[in-house]
Amino acid sequence: MRLTVLSGPSGVGKGTVVAEVRRRHPEVWVSVSCTTRAPRLGETDGVEYHFVDVEEFTLMVKKGELLEHAMFAGHAYGTPRAPLEARLAEGVPCLLEIELQGARQVRAGVPDARFVFLAPPSWEELVRRLTGRGTESPEVIGRRLDRARIELAAESEFDAVVVNDDVTRAAARLVSLMDTD
Amino acid sequence: MRLTVLSGPSGVGKGTVVAEVRRRHPEVWVSVSCTTRAPRLGETDGVEYHFVDVEEFTLMVKKGELLEHAMFAGHAYGTPRAPLEARLAEGVPCLLEIELQGARQVRAGVPDARFVFLAPPSWEELVRRLTGRGTESPEVIGRRLDRARIELAAESEFDAVVVNDDVTRAAARLVSLMDTD
């Protein structure tokens, strides 16, 4: 069984599609990241994340126990290697949702993974999602759209594309991709 | 000739060591990144960076012309693949300085590169460099030191370590590592 890595631009709805996969496809094992940030209201250890302290995270890095890791806004996030490899060895379909730079790191560790790009139905729709609240300055919006254009161009690095026009259909397409070898 | 990738924690002095290599070892070709950020005072296009606009950068991503790329503070940075591959094919020793996440991305594209970790002479010295100006809040300092601890742990991912106790000696050690195969 190959690992499937789901990535795509910020704002495209990766988390929502993965939540739908969890709900409708319990046969798919979804990787849970570890993080040094504090749990938010409603988050449960081991469900959204494994919450660890900086000492534990440092030790995992040192021992090579993370498939990839990165810092965001002062907190560390990483993908534990062992549980994923155990599920793959058992033949369980495994899904890893990750931002674009993380996906590129995973490619180094698991070159035979299947890399799926979650794309917005259109550029206009992505713009709508990224500018939705309309409370930011034109500079902030401009930088966000610049980033989105560059992130969308990364589609060419991926093995397959799923368009997130409808969350149920996108999740179903993703899971059907996982069946094929 | 193999590519040498120099990485290491923030604040360890990667840029200074590479500047020393440029000055003393003109036989080493140093990769120049492209970026969408504006040049700063004293920066020259093609020396510190290739300055490109978002359209050009997007096209490079789309065509797979970048070995790795990433966003920092709203700007895109990337490593052009073609000039590096041309120099390597000519047998020129090539050096690429990059932060830790970028180094992990390069591993996917150039698995036979030599990965060198630039380490501080001691934890105390890195703390001194990261807290030097003493103008930040304890929270900011705390997060920076947490990050430094995690970044230092990444030493185990590397093929070789150069300690930056003295910039001239660190540069010399790095270049002597590049000679060996």
Coordinates of C-alpha atoms in Angstrom, one line a residue:
Chain A
M1 CA 0.0 0.0 0.0
R2 CA 1.3 3.4 -0.9
L3 CA 1.1 6.5 1.2
T4 CA -1.2 9.3 -0.2
V5 CA -0.1 12.8 0.5
L6 CA -2.8 15.5 0.1
S7 CA -1.5 19.1 -0.3
G8 CA -2.6 22.3 -2.0
P9 CA -2.7 26.0 -1.6
S10 CA -3.7 27.8 1.6
G11 CA -7.5 28.2 1.8
V12 CA -8.4 25.4 -0.6
G13 CA -10.1 23.4 2.1
K14 CA -7.6 20.5 2.7
G15 CA -8.7 20.1 6.3
T16 CA -12.4 20.0 5.4
V17 CA -11.8 17.3 2.8
V18 CA -9.8 15.2 5.3
A19 CA -12.5 15.6 7.9
E20 CA -15.0 14.2 5.4
V21 CA -12.7 11.3 4.6
R22 CA -12.5 10.5 8.3
R23 CA -16.3 10.6 8.6
R24 CA -17.2 8.6 5.6
H25 CA -14.1 6.3 5.1
P26 CA -13.1 4.8 8.4
E27 CA -11.0 2.3 6.5
V28 CA -8.5 5.1 5.7
W29 CA -5.9 5.8 8.4
V30 CA -5.2 9.6 8.7
S31 CA -1.8 10.6 10.0
V32 CA -1.9 12.8 13.2
S33 CA 0.8 15.4 13.5
C34 CA 2.6 16.3 16.7
T35 CA 2.9 19.9 17.7
T36 CA 4.4 22.1 20.4
R37 CA 1.5 24.5 20.3
A38 CA -1.1 24.4 23.0
P39 CA -4.5 22.7 22.3
R40 CA -7.3 25.0 21.3
L41 CA -10.8 24.7 22.7
G42 CA -12.4 21.5 21.6
E43 CA -9.1 19.9 20.5
T44 CA -8.3 16.5 22.0
D45 CA -4.8 15.0 22.3
G46 CA -4.3 12.3 19.7
V47 CA -7.2 13.4 17.5
E48 CA -6.4 16.7 15.9
Y49 CA -2.7 16.6 17.1
H50 CA -0.4 14.9 19.5
F51 CA 0.4 17.7 21.8
V52 CA 4.0 17.5 23.0
D53 CA 6.4 19.9 24.7
V54 CA 9.6 21.3 23.2
E55 CA 11.8 18.7 25.0
E56 CA 9.8 15.8 23.5
F57 CA 9.7 17.4 20.1
T58 CA 13.5 18.0 20.2
L59 CA 14.1 14.4 21.1
M60 CA 11.9 13.1 18.2
V61 CA 13.9 15.3 15.8
K62 CA 17.2 14.1 17.2
K63 CA 16.2 10.4 17.0
G64 CA 14.9 10.9 13.4
E65 CA 11.4 9.9 14.4
L66 CA 9.8 12.5 12.2
L67 CA 9.2 12.1 8.5
E68 CA 9.2 15.9 8.2
H69 CA 8.9 18.8 10.5
A70 CA 8.6 22.6 10.3
M71 CA 8.1 25.7 12.4
F72 CA 5.0 27.9 11.9
A73 CA 4.4 31.1 14.0
G74 CA 6.9 30.0 16.7
H75 CA 5.5 26.4 17.1
A76 CA 6.9 23.1 15.7
Y77 CA 4.8 20.6 13.8
G78 CA 5.9 17.2 12.6
T79 CA 4.8 13.9 11.2
P80 CA 5.7 10.8 13.3
R81 CA 7.2 8.2 11.1
A82 CA 6.6 4.9 13.0
P83 CA 2.8 4.8 13.2
L84 CA 2.6 5.6 9.4
E85 CA 5.1 2.9 8.5
A86 CA 3.3 0.4 10.7
R87 CA 0.0 1.0 9.0
L88 CA 1.5 0.9 5.5
A89 CA 3.2 -2.4 6.4
E90 CA -0.2 -3.8 7.4
G91 CA -1.6 -2.7 4.0
V92 CA -3.9 0.0 5.5
P93 CA -4.5 3.0 3.1
C94 CA -2.8 6.0 4.7
L95 CA -3.5 9.6 4.2
L96 CA -1.3 12.5 5.1
E97 CA -2.5 16.1 4.8
I98 CA 0.2 18.7 4.7
E99 CA 1.1 22.1 3.4
L100 CA 3.2 22.4 0.2
Q101 CA 6.7 22.7 1.7
G102 CA 6.0 19.8 4.0
A103 CA 4.9 17.7 1.0
R104 CA 8.2 18.4 -0.7
Q105 CA 10.0 17.2 2.4
V106 CA 8.0 14.0 2.5
R107 CA 9.0 13.3 -1.1
A108 CA 12.6 12.9 0.2
G109 CA 11.6 10.4 2.8
V110 CA 8.8 8.5 0.9
P111 CA 9.6 8.9 -2.8
D112 CA 7.0 6.3 -3.8
A113 CA 4.1 8.1 -2.1
R114 CA 1.3 9.4 -4.3
F115 CA 1.1 13.2 -4.2
V116 CA -2.4 14.6 -4.7
F117 CA -2.9 18.3 -5.2
L118 CA -6.3 19.7 -4.0
A119 CA -7.2 22.5 -6.4
P120 CA -9.9 25.2 -6.1
P121 CA -12.7 25.0 -8.6
S122 CA -11.4 28.2 -10.1
W123 CA -9.0 31.1 -9.4
E124 CA -12.0 33.3 -8.7
E125 CA -13.3 30.9 -6.0
L126 CA -9.9 30.8 -4.3
V127 CA -9.8 34.6 -4.3
R128 CA -13.2 34.7 -2.8
R129 CA -12.1 32.3 0.0
L130 CA -8.9 34.1 0.7
T131 CA -10.4 37.6 0.7
G132 CA -13.7 36.5 2.3
R133 CA -13.9 38.5 5.4
G134 CA -12.8 41.7 3.7
T135 CA -11.3 43.1 6.9
E136 CA -7.6 43.1 5.8
S137 CA -5.6 45.9 4.2
P138 CA -5.0 45.8 0.4
E139 CA -1.3 45.0 1.1
V140 CA -2.2 41.9 3.1
I141 CA -4.7 40.8 0.5
G142 CA -2.2 41.4 -2.3
R143 CA 0.5 39.3 -0.6
R144 CA -2.0 36.6 0.0
L145 CA -3.0 36.5 -3.6
D146 CA 0.6 36.5 -4.8
R147 CA 1.2 33.5 -2.5
A148 CA -1.9 31.8 -3.9
R149 CA -0.7 32.2 -7.5
I150 CA 2.7 30.7 -6.7
E151 CA 1.1 27.9 -4.6
L152 CA -1.3 27.0 -7.5
A153 CA 1.7 26.7 -9.9
A154 CA 3.0 23.9 -7.7
E155 CA 0.2 21.7 -9.2
S156 CA 2.8 20.6 -11.8
E157 CA 4.8 18.9 -9.0
F158 CA 2.0 16.5 -8.2
D159 CA 0.9 13.0 -9.4
A160 CA -2.8 13.7 -9.4
V161 CA -5.3 16.6 -9.0
V162 CA -8.6 16.6 -7.1
V163 CA -10.8 19.7 -7.6
N164 CA -12.5 20.8 -4.4
D165 CA -15.8 21.8 -6.0
D166 CA -17.9 19.9 -3.5
V167 CA -16.4 18.4 -0.3
T168 CA -18.2 15.1 -0.5
R169 CA -17.3 14.5 -4.1
A170 CA -13.7 15.7 -3.5
A171 CA -13.3 13.2 -0.6
A172 CA -14.8 10.4 -2.7
R173 CA -12.4 11.1 -5.6
L174 CA -9.4 11.3 -3.2
V175 CA -10.3 7.9 -1.7
S176 CA -10.9 6.3 -5.1
L177 CA -7.4 7.5 -6.1
M178 CA -6.0 5.7 -3.0
D179 CA -7.5 2.4 -4.2
T180 CA -5.6 2.3 -7.4
D181 CA -1.9 1.4 -7.6
Chain B
M1 CA 31.3 16.6 -8.5
R2 CA 28.7 16.5 -5.7
L3 CA 26.6 19.5 -4.6
T4 CA 27.3 20.6 -1.0
V5 CA 24.3 22.0 0.9
L6 CA 25.1 24.2 3.9
S7 CA 22.4 24.6 6.5
G8 CA 22.0 25.1 10.2
P9 CA 20.0 26.9 12.9
S10 CA 19.0 30.6 12.5
G11 CA 21.6 32.9 13.9
V12 CA 24.5 30.5 13.5
G13 CA 26.2 32.6 10.8
K14 CA 25.6 30.7 7.5
G15 CA 25.6 33.8 5.4
T16 CA 28.9 35.0 6.9
V17 CA 30.6 31.7 6.3
V18 CA 29.4 31.7 2.7
A19 CA 30.6 35.3 2.2
E20 CA 34.0 34.1 3.4
V21 CA 34.0 31.2 1.0
R22 CA 33.1 33.6 -1.9
R23 CA 36.0 35.9 -0.9
R24 CA 38.7 33.2 -0.4
H25 CA 37.7 30.4 -2.6
P26 CA 36.7 31.8 -6.0
E27 CA 36.9 28.2 -7.4
V28 CA 33.7 27.4 -5.5
W29 CA 30.4 28.3 -7.3
V30 CA 27.8 29.6 -4.9
S31 CA 24.1 29.2 -5.9
V32 CA 22.2 32.5 -6.1
S33 CA 18.5 32.2 -5.1
C34 CA 15.7 34.1 -6.9
T35 CA 13.2 36.0 -4.8
T36 CA 10.1 38.1 -5.3
R37 CA 11.1 40.6 -2.5
A38 CA 12.5 44.0 -3.5
P39 CA 16.3 44.5 -3.4
R40 CA 17.5 46.2 -0.2
L41 CA 20.0 49.0 -0.3
G42 CA 23.4 47.7 -1.5
E43 CA 22.0 44.5 -3.0
T44 CA 22.7 43.9 -6.7
D45 CA 20.6 41.7 -9.0
G46 CA 22.4 38.4 -9.7
V47 CA 24.8 38.8 -6.7
E48 CA 22.8 38.4 -3.5
Y49 CA 19.6 37.3 -5.3
H50 CA 18.0 37.2 -8.7
F51 CA 15.2 39.6 -8.2
V52 CA 12.1 38.5 -10.1
D53 CA 8.4 39.4 -10.1
V54 CA 5.6 37.1 -9.0
E55 CA 4.7 36.3 -12.7
E56 CA 8.3 35.1 -13.4
F57 CA 8.5 33.2 -10.1
T58 CA 5.1 31.5 -10.8
L59 CA 6.3 30.5 -14.3
M60 CA 9.5 29.0 -12.8
V61 CA 7.5 26.9 -10.3
K62 CA 5.1 25.8 -13.1
K63 CA 7.9 24.7 -15.4
G64 CA 9.7 22.9 -12.6
E65 CA 12.7 25.1 -12.9
L66 CA 13.3 25.4 -9.1
L67 CA 15.0 22.8 -7.1
E68 CA 13.1 24.0 -4.0
H69 CA 11.1 27.0 -3.1
A70 CA 9.4 28.5 -0.1
M71 CA 7.5 31.6 1.2
F72 CA 8.9 33.7 4.0
A73 CA 7.1 36.8 5.3
G74 CA 5.0 37.1 2.2
H75 CA 7.8 36.7 -0.3
A76 CA 8.9 33.7 -2.4
Y77 CA 12.4 32.4 -2.5
G78 CA 13.7 29.6 -4.7
T79 CA 16.8 27.8 -6.0
P80 CA 17.1 27.7 -9.8
R81 CA 17.9 24.2 -11.0
A82 CA 19.6 24.8 -14.4
P83 CA 22.7 26.8 -13.5
L84 CA 23.5 24.5 -10.6
E85 CA 23.2 21.4 -12.8
A86 CA 25.3 23.0 -15.5
R87 CA 28.2 23.7 -13.0
L88 CA 28.0 20.3 -11.5
A89 CA 28.2 18.7 -15.0
E90 CA 31.3 20.8 -15.6
G91 CA 32.9 19.4 -12.4
V92 CA 32.8 22.8 -10.6
P93 CA 32.4 22.5 -6.8
C94 CA 29.0 23.9 -6.0
L95 CA 27.7 25.3 -2.7
L96 CA 24.1 26.0 -1.7
E97 CA 23.3 27.8 1.5
I98 CA 19.7 27.2 2.7
E99 CA 17.6 27.1 5.8
L100 CA 16.7 23.7 7.3
Q101 CA 13.4 23.1 5.7
G102 CA 14.8 24.1 2.3
A103 CA 17.7 21.6 2.8
R104 CA 15.1 18.8 3.4
Q105 CA 13.4 19.7 0.2
V106 CA 16.7 19.6 -1.7
R107 CA 17.3 16.1 -0.4
A108 CA 14.3 15.0 -2.5
G109 CA 15.7 16.6 -5.7
V110 CA 19.5 15.9 -5.2
P111 CA 19.7 12.8 -2.9
D112 CA 23.5 12.4 -3.5
A113 CA 24.3 16.0 -2.3
R114 CA 26.5 16.3 0.8
F115 CA 24.6 17.9 3.6
V116 CA 26.7 20.0 6.0
F117 CA 25.3 21.3 9.3
L118 CA 26.9 24.6 10.5
A119 CA 26.8 24.4 14.3
P120 CA 27.5 27.1 16.9
P121 CA 30.6 26.6 19.1
S122 CA 28.2 26.1 22.1
W123 CA 24.6 26.4 23.1
E124 CA 25.5 29.4 25.2
E125 CA 27.1 31.2 22.2
L126 CA 24.0 30.6 20.1
V127 CA 21.8 32.0 22.9
R128 CA 24.1 35.0 23.1
R129 CA 23.6 35.6 19.3
L130 CA 19.9 35.1 19.4
T131 CA 19.3 37.3 22.4
G132 CA 22.0 39.8 21.6
R133 CA 20.2 43.0 21.2
G134 CA 18.1 42.4 24.3
T135 CA 15.2 44.5 23.1
E136 CA 12.6 41.7 22.6
S137 CA 10.0 40.5 25.1
P138 CA 10.7 37.3 27.2
E139 CA 8.0 35.6 25.1
V140 CA 9.7 36.4 21.8
I141 CA 13.1 35.3 23.2
G142 CA 11.5 32.1 24.7
R143 CA 10.1 31.1 21.3
R144 CA 13.4 31.9 19.6
L145 CA 15.3 29.6 22.0
D146 CA 12.7 26.8 21.6
R147 CA 13.1 27.1 17.9
A148 CA 16.9 27.0 18.3
R149 CA 16.8 23.8 20.4
I150 CA 14.7 22.1 17.8
E151 CA 16.9 23.4 14.9
L152 CA 20.0 22.2 16.7
A153 CA 18.5 18.7 17.0
A154 CA 18.4 18.5 13.2
E155 CA 22.2 18.0 13.2
S156 CA 21.5 14.3 13.2
E157 CA 20.0 14.5 9.7
F158 CA 23.3 15.8 8.2
D159 CA 26.3 14.1 6.7
A160 CA 28.9 16.3 8.3
V161 CA 29.2 19.1 10.9
V162 CA 31.3 22.3 10.7
V163 CA 31.5 24.3 14.0
N164 CA 31.4 28.0 13.4
D165 CA 33.9 29.0 16.1
D166 CA 35.9 31.3 13.7
V167 CA 34.5 32.3 10.3
T168 CA 37.8 31.8 8.4
R169 CA 38.4 28.4 9.8
A170 CA 34.8 27.3 9.4
A171 CA 34.9 28.4 5.7
A172 CA 38.2 26.5 5.2
R173 CA 36.8 23.4 6.8
L174 CA 33.7 23.6 4.6
V175 CA 35.7 23.9 1.4
S176 CA 38.0 21.0 2.4
L177 CA 34.9 18.9 2.9
M178 CA 33.9 19.8 -0.6
D179 CA 37.2 18.4 -2.0
T180 CA 36.6 14.9 -0.7
D181 CA 34.3 12.5 -2.4

